[in-house]
XYZ file of C-alpha atoms in Angstrom:
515
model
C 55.279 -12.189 -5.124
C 53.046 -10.859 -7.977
C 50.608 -13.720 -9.220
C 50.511 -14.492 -12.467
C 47.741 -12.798 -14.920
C 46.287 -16.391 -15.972
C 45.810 -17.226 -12.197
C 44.115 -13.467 -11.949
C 42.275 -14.148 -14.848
C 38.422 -15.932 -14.220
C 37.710 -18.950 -16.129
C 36.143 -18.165 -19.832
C 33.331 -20.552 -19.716
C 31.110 -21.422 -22.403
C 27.874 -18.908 -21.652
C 25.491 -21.799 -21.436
C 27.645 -24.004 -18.374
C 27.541 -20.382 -16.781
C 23.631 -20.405 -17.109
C 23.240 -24.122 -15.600
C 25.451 -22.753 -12.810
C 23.103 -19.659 -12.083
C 20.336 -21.969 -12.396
C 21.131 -23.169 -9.157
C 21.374 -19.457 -7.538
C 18.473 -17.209 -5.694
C 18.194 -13.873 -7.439
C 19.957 -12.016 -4.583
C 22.748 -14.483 -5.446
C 22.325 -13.380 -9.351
C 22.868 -9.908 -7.927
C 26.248 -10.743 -6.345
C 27.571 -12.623 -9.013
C 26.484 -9.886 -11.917
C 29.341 -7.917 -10.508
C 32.013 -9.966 -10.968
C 32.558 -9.403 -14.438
C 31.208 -8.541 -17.744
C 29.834 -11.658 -19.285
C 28.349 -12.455 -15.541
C 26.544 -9.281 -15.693
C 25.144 -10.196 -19.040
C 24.101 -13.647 -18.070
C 23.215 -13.457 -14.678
C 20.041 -12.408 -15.650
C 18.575 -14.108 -18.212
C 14.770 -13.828 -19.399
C 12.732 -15.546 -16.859
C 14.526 -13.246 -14.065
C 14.238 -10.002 -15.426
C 10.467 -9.978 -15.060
C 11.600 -9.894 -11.222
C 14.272 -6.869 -11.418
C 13.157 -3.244 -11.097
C 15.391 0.107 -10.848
C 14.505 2.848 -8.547
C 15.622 6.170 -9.588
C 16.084 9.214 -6.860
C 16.804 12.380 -9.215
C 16.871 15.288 -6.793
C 19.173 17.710 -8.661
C 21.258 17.559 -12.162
C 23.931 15.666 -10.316
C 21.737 12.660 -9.709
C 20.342 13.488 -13.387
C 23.785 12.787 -14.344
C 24.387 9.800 -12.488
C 21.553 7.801 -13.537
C 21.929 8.250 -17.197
C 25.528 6.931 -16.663
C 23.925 4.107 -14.521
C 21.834 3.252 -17.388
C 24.485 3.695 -19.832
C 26.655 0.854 -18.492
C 23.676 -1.631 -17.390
C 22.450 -3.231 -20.623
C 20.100 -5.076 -18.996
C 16.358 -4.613 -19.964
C 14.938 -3.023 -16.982
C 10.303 -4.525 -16.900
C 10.207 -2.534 -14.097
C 11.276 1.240 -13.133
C 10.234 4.042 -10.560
C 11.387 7.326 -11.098
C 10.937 9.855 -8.379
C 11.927 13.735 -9.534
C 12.849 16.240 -7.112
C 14.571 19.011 -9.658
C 13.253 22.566 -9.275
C 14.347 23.229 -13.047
C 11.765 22.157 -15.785
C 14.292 22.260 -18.786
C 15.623 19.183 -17.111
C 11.966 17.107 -17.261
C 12.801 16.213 -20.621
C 16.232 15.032 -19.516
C 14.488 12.571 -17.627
C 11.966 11.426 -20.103
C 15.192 10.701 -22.160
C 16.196 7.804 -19.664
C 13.479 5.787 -21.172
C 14.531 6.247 -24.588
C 16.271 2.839 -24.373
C 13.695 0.877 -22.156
C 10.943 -0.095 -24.763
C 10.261 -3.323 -23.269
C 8.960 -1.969 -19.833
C 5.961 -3.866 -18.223
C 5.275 -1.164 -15.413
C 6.314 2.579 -14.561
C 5.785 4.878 -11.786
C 6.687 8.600 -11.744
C 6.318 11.001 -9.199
C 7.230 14.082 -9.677
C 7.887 17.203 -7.000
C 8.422 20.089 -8.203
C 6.104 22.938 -9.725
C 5.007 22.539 -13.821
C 3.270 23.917 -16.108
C 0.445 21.269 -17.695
C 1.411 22.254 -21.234
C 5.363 20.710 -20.537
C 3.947 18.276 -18.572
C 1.618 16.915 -21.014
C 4.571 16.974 -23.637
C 6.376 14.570 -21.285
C 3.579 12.127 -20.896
C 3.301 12.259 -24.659
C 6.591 10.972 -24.744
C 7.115 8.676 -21.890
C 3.695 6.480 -23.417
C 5.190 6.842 -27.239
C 6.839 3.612 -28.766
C 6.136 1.340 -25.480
C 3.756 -1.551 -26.616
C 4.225 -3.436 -23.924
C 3.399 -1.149 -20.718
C 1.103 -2.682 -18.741
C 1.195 -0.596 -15.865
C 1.605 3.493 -15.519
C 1.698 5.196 -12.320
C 2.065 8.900 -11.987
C 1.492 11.468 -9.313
C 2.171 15.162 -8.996
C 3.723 16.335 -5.537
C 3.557 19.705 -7.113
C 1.176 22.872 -8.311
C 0.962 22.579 -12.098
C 0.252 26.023 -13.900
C -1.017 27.277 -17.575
C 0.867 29.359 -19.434
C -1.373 32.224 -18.455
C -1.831 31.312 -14.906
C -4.916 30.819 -12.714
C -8.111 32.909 -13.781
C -10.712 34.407 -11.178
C -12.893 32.274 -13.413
C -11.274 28.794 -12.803
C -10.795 29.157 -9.460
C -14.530 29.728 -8.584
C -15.501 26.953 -11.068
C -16.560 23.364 -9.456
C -13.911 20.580 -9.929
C -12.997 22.804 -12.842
C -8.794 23.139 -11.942
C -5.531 22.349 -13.843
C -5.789 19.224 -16.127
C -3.564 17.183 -17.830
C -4.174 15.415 -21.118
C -2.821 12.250 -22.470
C -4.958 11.350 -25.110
C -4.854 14.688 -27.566
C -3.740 12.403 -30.791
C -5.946 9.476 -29.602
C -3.603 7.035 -29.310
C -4.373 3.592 -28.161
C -2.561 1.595 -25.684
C -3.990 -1.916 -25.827
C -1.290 -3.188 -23.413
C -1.965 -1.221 -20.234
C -4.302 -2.607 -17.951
C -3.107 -0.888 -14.460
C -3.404 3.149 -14.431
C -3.062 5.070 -11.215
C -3.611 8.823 -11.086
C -2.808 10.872 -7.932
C -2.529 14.477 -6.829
C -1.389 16.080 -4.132
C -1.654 14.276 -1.292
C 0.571 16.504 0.575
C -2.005 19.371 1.995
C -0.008 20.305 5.324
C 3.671 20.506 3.933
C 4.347 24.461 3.694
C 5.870 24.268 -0.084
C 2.565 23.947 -1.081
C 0.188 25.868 1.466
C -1.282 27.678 -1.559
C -3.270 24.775 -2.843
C -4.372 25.431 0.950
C -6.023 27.804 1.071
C -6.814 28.103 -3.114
C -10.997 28.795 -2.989
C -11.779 25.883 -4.789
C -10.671 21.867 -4.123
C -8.137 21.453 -6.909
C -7.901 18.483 -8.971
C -5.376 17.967 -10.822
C -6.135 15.234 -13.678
C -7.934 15.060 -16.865
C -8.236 11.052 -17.383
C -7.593 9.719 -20.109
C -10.432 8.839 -22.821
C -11.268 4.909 -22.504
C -10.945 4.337 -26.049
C -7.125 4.740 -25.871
C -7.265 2.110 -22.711
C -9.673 -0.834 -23.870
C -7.846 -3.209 -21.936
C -7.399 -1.411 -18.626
C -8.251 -3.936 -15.588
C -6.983 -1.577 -12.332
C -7.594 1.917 -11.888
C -6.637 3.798 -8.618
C -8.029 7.462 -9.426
C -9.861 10.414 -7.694
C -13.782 11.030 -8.465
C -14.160 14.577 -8.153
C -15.208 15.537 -11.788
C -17.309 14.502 -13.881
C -15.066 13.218 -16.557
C -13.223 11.071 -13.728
C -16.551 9.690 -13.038
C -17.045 8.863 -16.423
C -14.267 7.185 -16.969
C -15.197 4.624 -14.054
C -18.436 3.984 -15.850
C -17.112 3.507 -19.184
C -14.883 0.742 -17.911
C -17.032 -0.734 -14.958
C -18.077 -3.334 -17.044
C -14.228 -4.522 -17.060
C -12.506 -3.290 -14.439
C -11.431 -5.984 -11.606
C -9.772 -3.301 -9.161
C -11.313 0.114 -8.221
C -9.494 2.421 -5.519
C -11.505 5.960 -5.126
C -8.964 8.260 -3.347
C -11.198 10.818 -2.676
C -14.567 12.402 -3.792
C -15.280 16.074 -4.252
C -15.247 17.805 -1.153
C -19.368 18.606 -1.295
C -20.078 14.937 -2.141
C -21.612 15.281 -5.515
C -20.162 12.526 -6.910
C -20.870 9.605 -4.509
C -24.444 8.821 -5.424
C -23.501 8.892 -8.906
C -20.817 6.477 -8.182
C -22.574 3.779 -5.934
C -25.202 3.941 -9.162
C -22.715 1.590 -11.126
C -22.343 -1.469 -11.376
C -18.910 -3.526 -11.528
C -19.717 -7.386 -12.685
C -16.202 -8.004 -12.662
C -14.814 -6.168 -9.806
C -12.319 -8.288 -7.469
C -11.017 -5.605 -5.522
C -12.861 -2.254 -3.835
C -11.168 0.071 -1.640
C -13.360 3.313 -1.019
C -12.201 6.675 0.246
C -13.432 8.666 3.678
C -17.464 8.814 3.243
C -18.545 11.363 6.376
C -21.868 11.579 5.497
C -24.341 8.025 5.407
C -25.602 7.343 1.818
C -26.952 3.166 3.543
C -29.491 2.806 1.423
C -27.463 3.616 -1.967
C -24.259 1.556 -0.212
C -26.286 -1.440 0.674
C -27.843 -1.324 -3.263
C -24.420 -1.195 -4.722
C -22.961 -3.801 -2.239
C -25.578 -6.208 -3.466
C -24.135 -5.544 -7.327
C -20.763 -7.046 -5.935
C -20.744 -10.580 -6.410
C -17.634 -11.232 -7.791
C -15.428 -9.195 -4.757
C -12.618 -10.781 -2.920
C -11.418 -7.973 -1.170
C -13.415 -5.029 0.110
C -11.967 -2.341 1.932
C -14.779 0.278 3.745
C -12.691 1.122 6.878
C -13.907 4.500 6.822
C -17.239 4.419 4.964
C -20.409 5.123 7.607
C -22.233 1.850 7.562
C -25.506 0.317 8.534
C -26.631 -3.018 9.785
C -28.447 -3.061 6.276
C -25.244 -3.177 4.373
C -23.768 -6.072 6.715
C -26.424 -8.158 5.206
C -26.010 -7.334 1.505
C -22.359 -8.507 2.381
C -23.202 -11.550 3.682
C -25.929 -12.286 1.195
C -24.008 -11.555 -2.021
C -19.971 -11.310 -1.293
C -19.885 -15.006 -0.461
C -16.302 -15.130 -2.131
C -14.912 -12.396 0.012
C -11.417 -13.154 1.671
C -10.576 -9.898 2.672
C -13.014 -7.288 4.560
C -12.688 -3.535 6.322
C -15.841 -2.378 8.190
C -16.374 0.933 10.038
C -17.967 -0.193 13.541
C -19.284 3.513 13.961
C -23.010 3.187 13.732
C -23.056 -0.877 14.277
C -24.618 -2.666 17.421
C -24.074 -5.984 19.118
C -24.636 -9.170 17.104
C -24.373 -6.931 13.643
C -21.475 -10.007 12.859
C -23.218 -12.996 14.583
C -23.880 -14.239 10.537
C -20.316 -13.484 9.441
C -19.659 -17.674 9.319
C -21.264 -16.873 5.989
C -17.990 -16.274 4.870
C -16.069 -19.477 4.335
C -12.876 -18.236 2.238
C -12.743 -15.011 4.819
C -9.067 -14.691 5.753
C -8.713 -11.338 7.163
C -10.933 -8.709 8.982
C -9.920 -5.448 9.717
C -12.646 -3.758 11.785
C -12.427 0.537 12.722
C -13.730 2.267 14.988
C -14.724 6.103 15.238
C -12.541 8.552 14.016
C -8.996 9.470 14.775
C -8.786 10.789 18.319
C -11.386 9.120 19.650
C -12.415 5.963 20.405
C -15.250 3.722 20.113
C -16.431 1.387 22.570
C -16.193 -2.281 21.641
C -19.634 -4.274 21.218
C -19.948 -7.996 21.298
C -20.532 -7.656 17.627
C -20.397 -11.635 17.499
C -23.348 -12.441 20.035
C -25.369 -14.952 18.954
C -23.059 -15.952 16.182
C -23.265 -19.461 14.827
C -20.507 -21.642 13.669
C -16.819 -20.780 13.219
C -14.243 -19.288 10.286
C -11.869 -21.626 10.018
C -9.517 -19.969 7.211
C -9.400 -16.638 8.757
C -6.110 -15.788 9.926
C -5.897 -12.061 10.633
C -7.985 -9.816 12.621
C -6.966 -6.381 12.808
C -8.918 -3.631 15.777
C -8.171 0.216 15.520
C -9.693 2.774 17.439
C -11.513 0.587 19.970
C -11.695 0.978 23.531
C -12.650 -2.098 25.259
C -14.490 -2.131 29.218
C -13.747 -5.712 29.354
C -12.690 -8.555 28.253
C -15.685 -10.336 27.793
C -14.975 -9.924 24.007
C -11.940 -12.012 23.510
C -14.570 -15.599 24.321
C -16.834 -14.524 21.729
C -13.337 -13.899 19.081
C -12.216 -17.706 20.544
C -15.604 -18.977 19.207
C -15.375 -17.906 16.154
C -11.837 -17.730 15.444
C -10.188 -21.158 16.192
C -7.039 -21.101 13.651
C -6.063 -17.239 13.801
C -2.478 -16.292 13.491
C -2.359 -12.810 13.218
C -3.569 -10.505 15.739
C -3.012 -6.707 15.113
C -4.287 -3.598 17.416
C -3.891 -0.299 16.497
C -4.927 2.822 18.875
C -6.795 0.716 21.176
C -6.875 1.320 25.401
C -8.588 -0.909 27.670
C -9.519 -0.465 31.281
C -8.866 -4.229 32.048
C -6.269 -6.249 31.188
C -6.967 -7.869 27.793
C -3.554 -8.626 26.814
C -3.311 -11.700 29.097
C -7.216 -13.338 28.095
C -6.020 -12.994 24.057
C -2.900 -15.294 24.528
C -4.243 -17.354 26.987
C -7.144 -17.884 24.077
C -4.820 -17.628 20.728
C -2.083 -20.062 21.852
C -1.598 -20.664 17.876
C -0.478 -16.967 17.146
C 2.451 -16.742 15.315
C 2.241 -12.572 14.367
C 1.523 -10.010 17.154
C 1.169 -5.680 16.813
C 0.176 -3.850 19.102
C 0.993 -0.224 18.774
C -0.544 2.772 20.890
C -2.295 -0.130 23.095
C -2.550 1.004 26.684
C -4.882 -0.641 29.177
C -5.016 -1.100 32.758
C -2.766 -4.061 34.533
C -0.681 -6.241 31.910
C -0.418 -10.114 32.472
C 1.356 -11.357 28.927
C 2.132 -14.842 28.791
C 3.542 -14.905 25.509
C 2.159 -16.886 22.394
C 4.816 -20.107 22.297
C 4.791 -19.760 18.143
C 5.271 -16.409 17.683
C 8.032 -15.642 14.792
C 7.025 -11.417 13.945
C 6.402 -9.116 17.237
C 5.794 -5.267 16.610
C 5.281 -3.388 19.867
C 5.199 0.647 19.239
C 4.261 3.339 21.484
C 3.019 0.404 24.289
C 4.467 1.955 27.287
C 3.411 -0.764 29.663
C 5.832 -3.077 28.157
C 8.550 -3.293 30.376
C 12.036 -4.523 30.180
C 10.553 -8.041 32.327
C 7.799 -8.495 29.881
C 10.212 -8.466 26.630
C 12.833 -11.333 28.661
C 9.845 -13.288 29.187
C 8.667 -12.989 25.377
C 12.034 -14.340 24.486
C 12.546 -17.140 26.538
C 8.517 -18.197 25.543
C 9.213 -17.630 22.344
C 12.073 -19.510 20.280
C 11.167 -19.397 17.231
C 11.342 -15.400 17.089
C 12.551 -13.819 13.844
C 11.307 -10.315 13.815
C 11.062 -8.197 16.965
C 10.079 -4.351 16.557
C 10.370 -2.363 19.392
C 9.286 0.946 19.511
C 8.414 3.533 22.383
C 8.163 0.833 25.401
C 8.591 1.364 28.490
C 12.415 0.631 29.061
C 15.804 2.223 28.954
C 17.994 2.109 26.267
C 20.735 0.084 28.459
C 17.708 -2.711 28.761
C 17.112 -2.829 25.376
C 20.881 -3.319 24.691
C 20.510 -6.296 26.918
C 17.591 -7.717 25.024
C 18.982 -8.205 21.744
C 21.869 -9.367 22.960
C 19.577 -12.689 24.370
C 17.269 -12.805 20.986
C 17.178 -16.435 19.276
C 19.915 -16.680 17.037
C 19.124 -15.882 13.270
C 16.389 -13.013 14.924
C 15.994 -9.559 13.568
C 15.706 -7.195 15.740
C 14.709 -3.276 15.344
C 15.040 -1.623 18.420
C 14.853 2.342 19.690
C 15.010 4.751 22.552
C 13.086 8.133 23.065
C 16.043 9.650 21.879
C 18.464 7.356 19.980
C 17.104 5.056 17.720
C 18.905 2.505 16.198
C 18.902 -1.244 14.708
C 20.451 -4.322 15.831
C 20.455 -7.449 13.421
C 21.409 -10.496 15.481
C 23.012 -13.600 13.254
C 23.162 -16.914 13.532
């Protein structure tokens, strides 16, 4: 019997009873009901929403060219936030891409990452256009997968020249953007993938951006950015007075530019993350540490480090919640005055480089006092003898709820002394641990478990984590020490409402258990 159209028909209802039923709706909700039908998809998002929706674009050939401008075509919503990523081999379709931002003049951020090889000249063209007639960017991210080329090609010259490669240019007709106040500039990252072994074994370190002048960014807050040249360096101390988050991705490969850079001074800096330093420059580290004290979060994971510089920290970063040390060339007690720290709530602390290991020090002895907000402490590339070290973490730490170790091995059993000291942990990842005899009793209140590459935990010690543990939600296992029938078994006994991620040496998979 064939219903009638009215019946098939959805209610017409006034747009605004629509949007006091959608006010009641979570925006993966909105999502679902924007299909339904025209008017939903108008309304479901409304202003205060949008701010929240972003579109993620995969071009990797004229196909999916072709199927995101018709994606674009029929959505007439008014995307705040995109990502494109471009994979086309063909340049004479860059400008095909720029076109699908033709419509989107009220985007807050956009990232582009392009993979293929350019030359600068049509690159800079694009740029040109994608900044053109957007007042309201606030955030630009672009990186280059790729080798970009000039017209001529590569001199002998250029090549042999310092820091002196490809640029581009975004600032030729001075143009100011007064709305952007995040920039991110990357290159190549990739140095190992064979498409681009050239850049290899080129006989100079290529870098591959010109930044832009800072008159054309006067409002720029956050700038993630290579210092290799000397006009990269000068933009970060044309804007230091201003800027509130610095990432260095790498210096020049001689180090020419890192005295030159710990010289400045950042009054408003909130946020520090500095790139690989092999080489000790304490003295000029410790000085610009003590210009820092405004920082919140300060990332030197692998910056060479001296007990001198742990002092300036403590003396002057007093408002520090986040903090990534180096342990390399640190002794015992080098953290006893760390209680300094009241608002600390996570430290991440490294130890030597990858492949080897460092041994752990009591770097707490003779420590005074507790931190009582920190809640994550994160070890990598630590060996530890004993396990004399988890009393001296119970001291200090009293209200800790995340414990993460990364490429650690211990010739005692440590894994048993942690819980039996952390009762309160309610996040646990351990991946590469090994160590010698394993005696879990699992955490009661842990709700997000990530065990990778731990081979010593057996098919016994994940039952027991279960049944210990019911308020599980997120189990990642990765590499153990079971079969692939056991872990079948597992998730089929998780708490109900429990995610669980699950895989075998050679068949990895996902199980997601529901309530």
């Amino acid at each position: 019997m064939e219903v009638p159209e009215e019946q098939r028909e959805l209610p017409d209802l006034p747009s605004d009873v629509v949007l006091m039923i959608f006010d009641h709706l979570n925006f993966r909700s909105r999502l679902t009901a924007s299909l339904v039908c025209r008017q939903w998809n108008q309304l479901a998002f409304t202003a205060k929403f949008m701010n929240r929706l972003c579109l993620s674009l995969d071009i990797r050939n004229l196909d999916g060219l072709a199927s995101a401008g018709t994606v674009l075509q029929s959505s007439n919503r008014p995307y705040k936030h995109m990502r494109i990523v471009f994979q086309g081999c063909r340049q004479q379709s860059l400008y095909s891409v720029v076109q699908l931002l033709h419509p989107m003049h009220g985007l807050l951020s956009l990232e582009m990452v392009f993979y293929f090889y350019c030359f600068q000249e049509k690159l800079h063209i694009v740029l040109q256009e994608v900044l053109e007639n957007r007042p309201s960017l606030t955030a630009l991210s672009f990186e280059i997968r790729g080798r970009l080329m000039n017209w001529g090609g590569l001199s002998a010259d250029l090549l042999t020249k310092r820091s002196s490669s490809v640029v581009i240019d975004v600032d030729e007709e001075q143009k100011i953007f007064p709305s952007l106040t995040s920039l991110t500039i990357k290159r190549n990252p990739d140095m190992f993938n064979p498409r681009f072994f050239e850049m290899q074994v080129s006989p100079s370190y290529l870098t591959f951006h010109s930044p832009p002048k800072p008159e054309i960014i006067p409002n720029l807050r956050h700038l993630t950015m290579t210092c290799e040249t000397d006009e990269q360096l000068q933009l970060f101390s044309s804007l230091s007075e201003q800027l509130e988050t610095v990432s260095v991705i790498s210096f020049d490969p001689h180090g020419l530019q890192i005295e030159s850079f710990l010289e400045l001074s950042f009054p408003q800096l909130l946020d520090l993350k500095i790139c690989p330093i092999s080489l000790p420059h304490f003295n000029a580290m410790a000085n610009f540490v003590r210009k820092l004290r405004r920082i919140r979060i300060l990332q030197l994971e692998e910056v060479l480090i001296d007990s001198e510089i742990i002092d300036a920290i403590f003396e002057n970063c007093l408002e520090l919640h986040q903090l990534g040390l180096h342990m390399d060339s640190l002794d015992a007690g080098c953290l006893r005055n760390i209680s300094i720290l009241k608002n600390l709530e996570r430290l991440i602390m490294v130890g030597r480089r990858p492949v080897k290991y460092g041994t752990y020090e009591d770097y707490f002895r003779g420590g005074i006092g507790q931190l009582l907000n920190l809640k994550s402490l994160s070890f990598q590339r630590f060996s530890f003898p004993s396990n004399a070290f988890v009393s001296s973490l119970a001291r200090m730490m009293c209200n800790l709820e995340e414990l993460r170790l990364h490429e650690c091995r211990a010739k005692n059993n440590i894994i048993g002394p942690i819980f039996d000291h952390f009762p309160g942990l309610t996040r646990l990842e351990f991946v590469k641990v090994t160590h010698g005899g394993a005696r879990p009793i699992w955490p009661p209140m842990l709700v997000n478990v990530r065990l990778i590459n731990c081979a010593w935990v057996t098919s016994d010690h994940l039952t027991k984590l279960i049944q210990r543990c019911p308020n599980l939600r997120h189990l990642n296992i990765y590499g153990c020490g079971t079969s692939k029938d056991m872990l079948q078994k597992i998730a089929e006994i998780v708490p109900a409402g429990c995610f669980v991620e699950r895989t075998h040496n050679f068949a990895p998979s996902v199980a997601r258990m529901v309530s």
